[in-house]
Amino acid sequence: MKQSASPDLIVYFGGEYVPLAEARVGILTHALNYGTGVFEGIRAHWDEDSAELFIFRPREHYERWKQNCGILRIDVGLSADELCSITVELMRRNRFKTDLYVRPLAYKSAERIGVCPDDEAAFAIAALPFGEYLHSDNGLHAGVSSWRRVEDNAIPVRAKICGAYANSALASDDIRRAGFDEAILLNEDGHVTEGATCNLFMVRRGELITPPVHENVLEGITRSSILELAHKELKMPVAERPIDRSELYIADELFLSGTAVGMAPVVRVDHRQVKDGAIGAWTRRLRTLYSDAVHGRLAEYRKWVLPVYGTLQRSTPKVVDLEHTSVA
Ligand SMILES: Cc1ncc(COP(=O)(O)O)c(C=O)c1O
């Protein structure tokens, strides 16, 4: 899914809340020419039962963003808590009551020619209504891309640097034109890294496996949430280890994870069925747990969500009792 926004949308730009139509940068901006920006992606989910909007792990996202900005020597100048407050205020000003995607973007802002960056930087935050990124309810058909993942010593992909996403864009474009739903990229060693915009998980013999962070993958916040849910709530053995391409073809279950895609099952890979071609049992259970967690329905994981309208103090959302869910 591609999402554009109304020009009346209120965004945070230049230290102020302004209509999107007024948030503009010049064509000589360093980041626009050389990809020297660092972005984040954060989700907020609307829960009809509690009439509340829950931002998922915003502090973790802003901590990661600030760290990653440091790789490009950009200092956003605000704490993660201050950035969370701006985000809440943005949602309130737009009176959002729907699922959202939040896009913080810090960038080298000098307007001149010349690749060597200086210290001029700026940042903006936009939040916009956003539904499903990939229609994955029936499972996806993923394809291994002929484009290799960018190496850490070329452009660190853990950093969500704008320029590195040309790699994801090339892979996504090719794979979609070839009829697949999402690209899987290998690194220069031939190991599986991740999807173009998401991390990858495989289940083999009841074990949940994902590539380690040193294999040129983004250190996904959805990834770490899923590892925790699988380990603590489903008692699954979990492993972070390299995955060979051919393991994708013999996996019991496969799925992708990320802020935009959520938890997206993969039922075919490179024209081969994953197991019997149906969404696997572990994937279904994890998907339900993850959805309950992001909607603020799991008391133990309420720490992961930030309510925007503060209804939690006034009413208690329908809370799922983990002891009595069919997750074992
Ligand atoms: C390349 C890539 N991998 C993985 C992810 C998933 O990370 P997260 O779960 O933190 O959104 C993303 C999401 O932005 C991504 O762009």
mmCIF file of C-alpha atoms and ligand atoms in Angstrom:
data_model
loop_
_atom_site.group_PDB
_atom_site.id
_atom_site.type_symbol
_atom_site.label_atom_id
_atom_site.label_comp_id
_atom_site.label_asym_id
_atom_site.label_seq_id
_atom_site.Cartn_x
_atom_site.Cartn_y
_atom_site.Cartn_z
ATOM 1 C CA MET A 1 0.000 0.000 0.000
ATOM 2 C CA LYS A 2 1.164 3.513 -0.792
ATOM 3 C CA GLN A 3 -0.307 6.307 1.284
ATOM 4 C CA SER A 4 -0.433 9.994 0.432
ATOM 5 C CA ALA A 5 -1.770 12.649 2.785
ATOM 6 C CA SER A 6 -4.114 15.616 2.693
ATOM 7 C CA PRO A 7 -2.325 19.014 2.464
ATOM 8 C CA ASP A 8 -4.372 20.048 5.562
ATOM 9 C CA LEU A 9 -2.718 17.365 7.670
ATOM 10 C CA ILE A 10 -0.930 18.963 10.648
ATOM 11 C CA VAL A 11 2.736 17.969 10.822
ATOM 12 C CA TYR A 12 5.645 18.953 13.065
ATOM 13 C CA PHE A 13 8.192 20.924 11.024
ATOM 14 C CA GLY A 14 10.743 23.569 11.968
ATOM 15 C CA GLY A 15 9.742 23.278 15.649
ATOM 16 C CA GLU A 16 6.069 24.087 14.948
ATOM 17 C CA TYR A 17 2.780 22.360 14.160
ATOM 18 C CA VAL A 18 1.965 23.427 10.589
ATOM 19 C CA PRO A 19 -0.203 22.210 7.657
ATOM 20 C CA LEU A 20 1.619 19.729 5.442
ATOM 21 C CA ALA A 21 1.347 22.188 2.521
ATOM 22 C CA GLU A 22 3.663 24.568 4.427
ATOM 23 C CA ALA A 23 6.299 21.932 5.287
ATOM 24 C CA ARG A 24 8.620 22.222 2.299
ATOM 25 C CA VAL A 25 12.355 21.845 1.623
ATOM 26 C CA GLY A 26 14.398 23.310 -1.238
ATOM 27 C CA ILE A 27 15.667 21.263 -4.179
ATOM 28 C CA LEU A 28 19.313 21.778 -3.151
ATOM 29 C CA THR A 29 18.767 20.239 0.302
ATOM 30 C CA HIS A 30 21.691 17.915 1.032
ATOM 31 C CA ALA A 31 19.507 14.957 2.079
ATOM 32 C CA LEU A 32 17.370 15.184 -1.051
ATOM 33 C CA ASN A 33 20.454 15.053 -3.271
ATOM 34 C CA TYR A 34 22.616 12.574 -1.352
ATOM 35 C CA GLY A 35 20.233 10.490 0.797
ATOM 36 C CA THR A 36 21.655 11.867 4.057
ATOM 37 C CA GLY A 37 18.517 11.519 6.141
ATOM 38 C CA VAL A 38 17.551 9.059 8.877
ATOM 39 C CA PHE A 39 13.925 8.081 9.251
ATOM 40 C CA GLU A 40 11.775 6.046 11.604
ATOM 41 C CA GLY A 41 8.460 4.298 11.281
ATOM 42 C CA ILE A 42 6.051 4.018 14.208
ATOM 43 C CA ARG A 43 2.515 2.633 14.290
ATOM 44 C CA ALA A 44 -0.483 3.687 16.300
ATOM 45 C CA HIS A 45 -3.510 1.400 16.439
ATOM 46 C CA TRP A 46 -7.063 2.514 17.092
ATOM 47 C CA ASP A 47 -8.969 0.226 19.477
ATOM 48 C CA GLU A 48 -12.710 0.582 19.012
ATOM 49 C CA ASP A 49 -13.603 -1.225 22.270
ATOM 50 C CA SER A 50 -11.681 1.220 24.455
ATOM 51 C CA ALA A 51 -12.025 4.182 22.053
ATOM 52 C CA GLU A 52 -8.278 4.689 22.394
ATOM 53 C CA LEU A 53 -5.336 5.192 20.072
ATOM 54 C CA PHE A 54 -2.260 3.235 21.161
ATOM 55 C CA ILE A 55 1.216 4.187 19.916
ATOM 56 C CA PHE A 56 3.396 1.078 19.804
ATOM 57 C CA ARG A 57 6.732 1.310 21.629
ATOM 58 C CA PRO A 58 7.341 4.988 20.741
ATOM 59 C CA ARG A 59 10.178 5.417 23.244
ATOM 60 C CA GLU A 60 12.079 2.472 21.752
ATOM 61 C CA HIS A 61 11.533 3.880 18.263
ATOM 62 C CA TYR A 62 12.756 7.347 19.250
ATOM 63 C CA GLU A 63 15.758 5.920 21.128
ATOM 64 C CA ARG A 64 16.682 3.927 18.018
ATOM 65 C CA TRP A 65 16.169 6.975 15.808
ATOM 66 C CA LYS A 66 18.399 9.156 17.972
ATOM 67 C CA GLN A 67 21.119 6.480 17.998
ATOM 68 C CA ASN A 68 20.878 6.041 14.235
ATOM 69 C CA CYS A 69 20.968 9.803 13.679
ATOM 70 C CA GLY A 70 24.275 9.726 15.553
ATOM 71 C CA ILE A 71 25.721 7.480 12.826
ATOM 72 C CA LEU A 72 25.205 10.389 10.383
ATOM 73 C CA ARG A 73 26.225 12.855 13.118
ATOM 74 C CA ILE A 74 22.762 14.404 13.373
ATOM 75 C CA ASP A 75 21.628 15.540 16.829
ATOM 76 C CA VAL A 76 17.853 15.858 17.028
ATOM 77 C CA GLY A 77 18.307 17.854 20.258
ATOM 78 C CA LEU A 78 15.255 16.444 22.073
ATOM 79 C CA SER A 79 14.835 13.480 24.393
ATOM 80 C CA ALA A 80 12.794 10.403 23.464
ATOM 81 C CA ASP A 81 10.144 11.511 25.970
ATOM 82 C CA GLU A 82 9.929 14.972 24.402
ATOM 83 C CA LEU A 83 9.552 13.365 20.968
ATOM 84 C CA CYS A 84 6.775 11.105 22.339
ATOM 85 C CA SER A 85 4.944 14.209 23.640
ATOM 86 C CA ILE A 86 5.180 15.904 20.236
ATOM 87 C CA THR A 87 3.787 12.744 18.622
ATOM 88 C CA VAL A 88 0.836 12.575 21.024
ATOM 89 C CA GLU A 89 0.133 16.274 20.439
ATOM 90 C CA LEU A 90 0.267 15.751 16.665
ATOM 91 C CA MET A 91 -2.356 13.011 16.899
ATOM 92 C CA ARG A 92 -4.594 15.073 19.162
ATOM 93 C CA ARG A 93 -4.391 18.128 16.884
ATOM 94 C CA ASN A 94 -5.381 15.946 13.914
ATOM 95 C CA ARG A 95 -8.148 14.304 16.039
ATOM 96 C CA PHE A 96 -7.161 10.896 14.703
ATOM 97 C CA LYS A 97 -9.357 7.900 15.490
ATOM 98 C CA THR A 98 -7.897 5.394 13.086
ATOM 99 C CA ASP A 99 -4.759 3.292 12.523
ATOM 100 C CA LEU A 100 -1.761 5.502 11.821
ATOM 101 C CA TYR A 101 1.799 5.462 10.604
ATOM 102 C CA VAL A 102 4.205 8.020 12.087
ATOM 103 C CA ARG A 103 7.211 9.118 10.036
ATOM 104 C CA PRO A 104 9.958 11.008 11.903
ATOM 105 C CA LEU A 105 12.663 12.197 9.496
ATOM 106 C CA ALA A 106 15.940 13.914 10.383
ATOM 107 C CA TYR A 107 18.034 15.227 7.530
ATOM 108 C CA LYS A 108 21.095 17.164 6.526
ATOM 109 C CA SER A 109 19.413 20.411 5.613
ATOM 110 C CA ALA A 110 22.111 22.653 4.071
ATOM 111 C CA GLU A 111 21.092 23.846 0.610
ATOM 112 C CA ARG A 112 24.199 23.634 -1.547
ATOM 113 C CA ILE A 113 26.098 21.358 -3.929
ATOM 114 C CA GLY A 114 28.840 19.085 -2.516
ATOM 115 C CA VAL A 115 28.570 15.634 -0.958
ATOM 116 C CA CYS A 116 30.626 16.150 2.214
ATOM 117 C CA PRO A 117 27.968 17.036 4.803
ATOM 118 C CA ASP A 118 28.241 19.825 7.341
ATOM 119 C CA ASP A 119 26.446 20.079 10.666
ATOM 120 C CA GLU A 120 23.246 21.754 9.489
ATOM 121 C CA ALA A 121 20.341 19.431 10.194
ATOM 122 C CA ALA A 122 16.597 19.558 10.761
ATOM 123 C CA PHE A 123 13.812 17.144 11.542
ATOM 124 C CA ALA A 124 10.104 16.690 10.942
ATOM 125 C CA ILE A 125 7.404 14.307 12.160
ATOM 126 C CA ALA A 126 4.282 13.404 10.199
ATOM 127 C CA ALA A 127 1.498 11.035 11.251
ATOM 128 C CA LEU A 128 -1.003 9.819 8.702
ATOM 129 C CA PRO A 129 -3.868 7.347 8.468
ATOM 130 C CA PHE A 130 -2.478 4.040 7.273
ATOM 131 C CA GLY A 131 -4.155 0.673 6.824
ATOM 132 C CA GLU A 132 -2.589 -2.620 5.764
ATOM 133 C CA TYR A 133 0.774 -2.248 4.003
ATOM 134 C CA LEU A 134 0.662 -5.751 2.478
ATOM 135 C CA HIS A 135 -2.596 -7.685 2.139
ATOM 136 C CA SER A 136 -1.373 -10.752 3.922
ATOM 137 C CA ASP A 137 -4.463 -12.385 5.470
ATOM 138 C CA ASN A 138 -4.200 -15.301 3.013
ATOM 139 C CA GLY A 139 -0.405 -15.361 3.126
ATOM 140 C CA LEU A 140 2.150 -13.806 0.772
ATOM 141 C CA HIS A 141 4.270 -15.103 -2.111
ATOM 142 C CA ALA A 142 7.826 -13.867 -1.459
ATOM 143 C CA GLY A 143 10.687 -13.995 -3.937
ATOM 144 C CA VAL A 144 14.454 -13.913 -3.395
ATOM 145 C CA SER A 145 15.784 -10.783 -5.080
ATOM 146 C CA SER A 146 18.815 -10.735 -7.356
ATOM 147 C CA TRP A 147 19.833 -7.506 -5.577
ATOM 148 C CA ARG A 148 22.089 -8.149 -2.578
ATOM 149 C CA ARG A 149 21.567 -6.376 0.763
ATOM 150 C CA VAL A 150 23.784 -3.337 1.330
ATOM 151 C CA GLU A 151 26.760 -4.199 3.538
ATOM 152 C CA ASP A 152 27.328 -2.497 6.896
ATOM 153 C CA ASN A 153 30.660 -1.172 5.629
ATOM 154 C CA ALA A 154 28.947 0.457 2.642
ATOM 155 C CA ILE A 155 25.814 1.958 4.236
ATOM 156 C CA PRO A 156 24.726 0.570 7.624
ATOM 157 C CA VAL A 157 21.199 -0.784 7.090
ATOM 158 C CA ARG A 158 20.577 -0.900 10.833
ATOM 159 C CA ALA A 159 20.430 2.888 10.671
ATOM 160 C CA LYS A 160 17.381 3.474 8.421
ATOM 161 C CA ILE A 161 19.443 5.887 6.328
ATOM 162 C CA CYS A 162 17.343 7.270 3.453
ATOM 163 C CA GLY A 163 19.979 6.550 0.784
ATOM 164 C CA ALA A 164 20.154 2.853 1.747
ATOM 165 C CA TYR A 165 16.499 2.459 0.829
ATOM 166 C CA ALA A 166 17.396 2.715 -2.865
ATOM 167 C CA ASN A 167 18.493 -0.907 -2.273
ATOM 168 C CA SER A 168 15.032 -1.840 -0.929
ATOM 169 C CA ALA A 169 13.335 0.126 -3.724
ATOM 170 C CA LEU A 170 15.300 -1.693 -6.461
ATOM 171 C CA ALA A 171 14.501 -5.082 -4.933
ATOM 172 C CA SER A 172 10.802 -4.255 -4.348
ATOM 173 C CA ASP A 173 10.319 -2.911 -7.850
ATOM 174 C CA ASP A 174 11.875 -5.955 -9.542
ATOM 175 C CA ILE A 175 10.094 -8.500 -7.391
ATOM 176 C CA ARG A 176 6.658 -6.910 -7.771
ATOM 177 C CA ARG A 177 7.067 -6.667 -11.548
ATOM 178 C CA ALA A 178 7.905 -10.400 -11.460
ATOM 179 C CA GLY A 179 4.562 -11.078 -9.720
ATOM 180 C CA PHE A 180 5.706 -11.593 -6.114
ATOM 181 C CA ASP A 181 4.321 -9.745 -3.083
ATOM 182 C CA GLU A 182 7.596 -8.992 -1.278
ATOM 183 C CA ALA A 183 11.350 -9.285 -1.814
ATOM 184 C CA ILE A 184 13.743 -11.288 0.362
ATOM 185 C CA LEU A 185 17.345 -10.064 0.153
ATOM 186 C CA LEU A 186 20.499 -12.138 0.626
ATOM 187 C CA ASN A 187 23.763 -10.655 1.878
ATOM 188 C CA GLU A 188 27.111 -10.983 0.097
ATOM 189 C CA ASP A 189 27.685 -14.329 1.912
ATOM 190 C CA GLY A 190 24.469 -15.655 0.382
ATOM 191 C CA HIS A 191 22.632 -15.739 3.706
ATOM 192 C CA VAL A 192 19.055 -14.593 4.076
ATOM 193 C CA THR A 193 18.845 -11.114 5.614
ATOM 194 C CA GLU A 194 15.333 -9.687 5.569
ATOM 195 C CA GLY A 195 12.532 -8.361 3.388
ATOM 196 C CA ALA A 196 12.764 -4.983 1.631
ATOM 197 C CA THR A 197 11.002 -3.288 4.561
ATOM 198 C CA CYS A 198 10.703 -5.996 7.196
ATOM 199 C CA ASN A 199 12.511 -8.690 9.149
ATOM 200 C CA LEU A 200 12.127 -12.389 8.409
ATOM 201 C CA PHE A 201 11.338 -15.361 10.646
ATOM 202 C CA MET A 202 11.269 -19.082 9.961
ATOM 203 C CA VAL A 203 9.885 -21.935 12.093
ATOM 204 C CA ARG A 204 11.652 -25.305 11.855
ATOM 205 C CA ARG A 205 10.759 -28.201 14.152
ATOM 206 C CA GLY A 206 9.014 -25.871 16.596
ATOM 207 C CA GLU A 207 11.961 -23.476 16.845
ATOM 208 C CA LEU A 208 11.578 -19.798 15.883
ATOM 209 C CA ILE A 209 14.631 -18.621 13.925
ATOM 210 C CA THR A 210 15.612 -15.182 12.618
ATOM 211 C CA PRO A 211 18.933 -13.884 11.211
ATOM 212 C CA PRO A 212 21.216 -12.191 13.783
ATOM 213 C CA VAL A 213 21.684 -8.421 13.742
ATOM 214 C CA HIS A 214 25.208 -8.688 12.295
ATOM 215 C CA GLU A 215 23.885 -10.185 9.020
ATOM 216 C CA ASN A 216 22.919 -6.733 7.638
ATOM 217 C CA VAL A 217 19.395 -6.540 8.969
ATOM 218 C CA LEU A 218 17.524 -3.752 10.666
ATOM 219 C CA GLU A 219 17.324 -4.261 14.427
ATOM 220 C CA GLY A 220 13.545 -4.366 14.213
ATOM 221 C CA ILE A 221 11.381 -3.414 17.166
ATOM 222 C CA THR A 222 8.615 -5.718 15.905
ATOM 223 C CA ARG A 223 11.297 -8.420 15.596
ATOM 224 C CA SER A 224 12.330 -8.090 19.241
ATOM 225 C CA SER A 225 8.666 -7.906 20.366
ATOM 226 C CA ILE A 226 7.907 -11.149 18.511
ATOM 227 C CA LEU A 227 10.976 -12.902 19.940
ATOM 228 C CA GLU A 228 9.812 -11.911 23.422
ATOM 229 C CA LEU A 229 6.189 -12.983 22.880
ATOM 230 C CA ALA A 230 7.257 -16.310 21.354
ATOM 231 C CA HIS A 231 9.680 -17.072 24.154
ATOM 232 C CA LYS A 232 7.615 -15.887 27.126
ATOM 233 C CA GLU A 233 4.047 -16.616 26.070
ATOM 234 C CA LEU A 234 4.351 -19.562 23.669
ATOM 235 C CA LYS A 235 7.454 -21.063 25.355
ATOM 236 C CA MET A 236 9.016 -21.491 21.919
ATOM 237 C CA PRO A 237 12.772 -22.022 21.638
ATOM 238 C CA VAL A 238 14.098 -18.993 19.747
ATOM 239 C CA ALA A 239 17.403 -18.637 17.871
ATOM 240 C CA GLU A 240 19.190 -15.817 16.082
ATOM 241 C CA ARG A 241 21.396 -17.583 13.528
ATOM 242 C CA PRO A 242 22.262 -17.348 9.816
ATOM 243 C CA ILE A 243 19.625 -18.776 7.469
ATOM 244 C CA ASP A 244 20.536 -20.362 4.122
ATOM 245 C CA ARG A 245 18.432 -19.601 1.066
ATOM 246 C CA SER A 246 17.453 -23.264 0.682
ATOM 247 C CA GLU A 247 16.186 -23.366 4.274
ATOM 248 C CA LEU A 248 13.405 -21.044 3.110
ATOM 249 C CA TYR A 249 12.251 -23.873 0.832
ATOM 250 C CA ILE A 250 12.073 -26.491 3.587
ATOM 251 C CA ALA A 251 10.827 -24.290 6.445
ATOM 252 C CA ASP A 252 7.685 -25.343 8.323
ATOM 253 C CA GLU A 253 6.504 -21.724 8.545
ATOM 254 C CA LEU A 254 7.718 -18.343 7.319
ATOM 255 C CA PHE A 255 6.625 -14.813 8.134
ATOM 256 C CA LEU A 256 7.749 -11.203 7.866
ATOM 257 C CA SER A 257 7.608 -8.612 10.632
ATOM 258 C CA GLY A 258 7.790 -4.840 10.753
ATOM 259 C CA THR A 259 6.064 -1.651 11.749
ATOM 260 C CA ALA A 260 4.394 -1.240 8.358
ATOM 261 C CA VAL A 261 3.702 -4.926 7.557
ATOM 262 C CA GLY A 262 2.879 -6.036 11.107
ATOM 263 C CA MET A 263 3.182 -9.837 11.109
ATOM 264 C CA ALA A 264 2.717 -11.069 7.554
ATOM 265 C CA PRO A 265 2.647 -14.841 6.862
ATOM 266 C CA VAL A 266 4.488 -16.137 3.784
ATOM 267 C CA VAL A 267 2.882 -19.239 2.220
ATOM 268 C CA ARG A 268 4.944 -19.444 -0.992
ATOM 269 C CA VAL A 269 8.560 -18.581 -1.639
ATOM 270 C CA ASP A 270 10.167 -18.618 -5.108
ATOM 271 C CA HIS A 271 7.182 -20.586 -6.473
ATOM 272 C CA ARG A 272 7.523 -23.249 -3.773
ATOM 273 C CA GLN A 273 4.819 -23.857 -1.191
ATOM 274 C CA VAL A 274 5.854 -23.349 2.416
ATOM 275 C CA LYS A 275 4.928 -26.729 3.947
ATOM 276 C CA ASP A 276 1.294 -27.330 2.864
ATOM 277 C CA GLY A 277 0.768 -23.740 1.656
ATOM 278 C CA ALA A 278 -1.459 -22.740 4.586
ATOM 279 C CA ILE A 279 -0.628 -20.223 7.323
ATOM 280 C CA GLY A 280 1.130 -22.179 10.082
ATOM 281 C CA ALA A 281 -0.203 -22.678 13.620
ATOM 282 C CA TRP A 282 2.697 -20.857 15.346
ATOM 283 C CA THR A 283 2.347 -17.926 12.971
ATOM 284 C CA ARG A 284 -1.400 -17.675 13.685
ATOM 285 C CA ARG A 285 -0.863 -17.731 17.438
ATOM 286 C CA LEU A 286 1.915 -15.174 17.333
ATOM 287 C CA ARG A 287 -0.121 -12.930 15.060
ATOM 288 C CA THR A 288 -3.043 -12.939 17.489
ATOM 289 C CA LEU A 289 -0.748 -12.188 20.428
ATOM 290 C CA TYR A 290 0.966 -9.381 18.534
ATOM 291 C CA SER A 291 -2.351 -7.845 17.489
ATOM 292 C CA ASP A 292 -3.635 -7.989 21.082
ATOM 293 C CA ALA A 293 -0.399 -6.408 22.334
ATOM 294 C CA VAL A 294 -0.459 -3.468 19.892
ATOM 295 C CA HIS A 295 -4.123 -2.771 20.697
ATOM 296 C CA GLY A 296 -3.338 -2.539 24.425
ATOM 297 C CA ARG A 297 -5.285 -5.709 25.220
ATOM 298 C CA LEU A 298 -2.515 -7.575 27.051
ATOM 299 C CA ALA A 299 -2.119 -6.263 30.587
ATOM 300 C CA GLU A 300 1.502 -7.498 30.776
ATOM 301 C CA TYR A 301 2.437 -5.686 27.582
ATOM 302 C CA ARG A 302 0.570 -2.431 28.272
ATOM 303 C CA LYS A 303 4.072 -1.060 28.943
ATOM 304 C CA TRP A 304 4.616 -1.286 25.161
ATOM 305 C CA VAL A 305 1.795 1.113 24.265
ATOM 306 C CA LEU A 306 1.304 4.814 24.844
ATOM 307 C CA PRO A 307 -2.391 5.839 24.917
ATOM 308 C CA VAL A 308 -3.017 9.122 23.085
ATOM 309 C CA TYR A 309 -6.352 10.186 24.559
ATOM 310 C CA GLY A 310 -5.819 8.900 28.100
ATOM 311 C CA THR A 311 -8.935 6.750 28.228
ATOM 312 C CA LEU A 312 -7.019 4.033 30.066
ATOM 313 C CA GLN A 313 -7.417 5.922 33.317
ATOM 314 C CA ARG A 314 -11.178 6.250 32.748
ATOM 315 C CA SER A 315 -12.071 2.824 31.336
ATOM 316 C CA THR A 316 -10.316 -0.498 31.146
ATOM 317 C CA PRO A 317 -9.995 -1.958 27.651
ATOM 318 C CA LYS A 318 -11.097 -5.519 27.093
ATOM 319 C CA VAL A 319 -8.021 -7.293 28.421
ATOM 320 C CA VAL A 320 -7.022 -10.715 27.131
ATOM 321 C CA ASP A 321 -6.143 -13.183 29.869
ATOM 322 C CA LEU A 322 -2.961 -14.884 28.646
ATOM 323 C CA GLU A 323 -3.457 -17.829 31.006
ATOM 324 C CA HIS A 324 -6.680 -18.736 29.218
ATOM 325 C CA THR A 325 -5.808 -18.116 25.581
ATOM 326 C CA SER A 326 -5.099 -21.085 23.321
ATOM 327 C CA VAL A 327 -1.466 -20.132 22.876
ATOM 328 C CA ALA A 328 0.240 -23.244 24.212
HETATM 329 C C1 LIG B 1 14.670 -2.881 6.028
HETATM 330 C C2 LIG B 1 13.768 -3.051 7.198
HETATM 331 N N1 LIG B 1 13.872 -4.158 7.943
HETATM 332 C C3 LIG B 1 13.087 -4.371 9.024
HETATM 333 C C4 LIG B 1 12.127 -3.439 9.395
HETATM 334 C C5 LIG B 1 11.275 -3.714 10.611
HETATM 335 O O1 LIG B 1 11.658 -2.906 11.694
HETATM 336 P P1 LIG B 1 10.609 -2.453 12.780
HETATM 337 O O2 LIG B 1 9.972 -3.679 13.293
HETATM 338 O O3 LIG B 1 11.396 -1.755 13.812
HETATM 339 O O4 LIG B 1 9.627 -1.583 12.079
HETATM 340 C C6 LIG B 1 11.974 -2.280 8.644
HETATM 341 C C7 LIG B 1 10.962 -1.313 9.045
HETATM 342 O O5 LIG B 1 11.037 -0.161 8.890
HETATM 343 C C8 LIG B 1 12.819 -2.064 7.524
HETATM 344 O O6 LIG B 1 12.728 -0.962 6.776
#
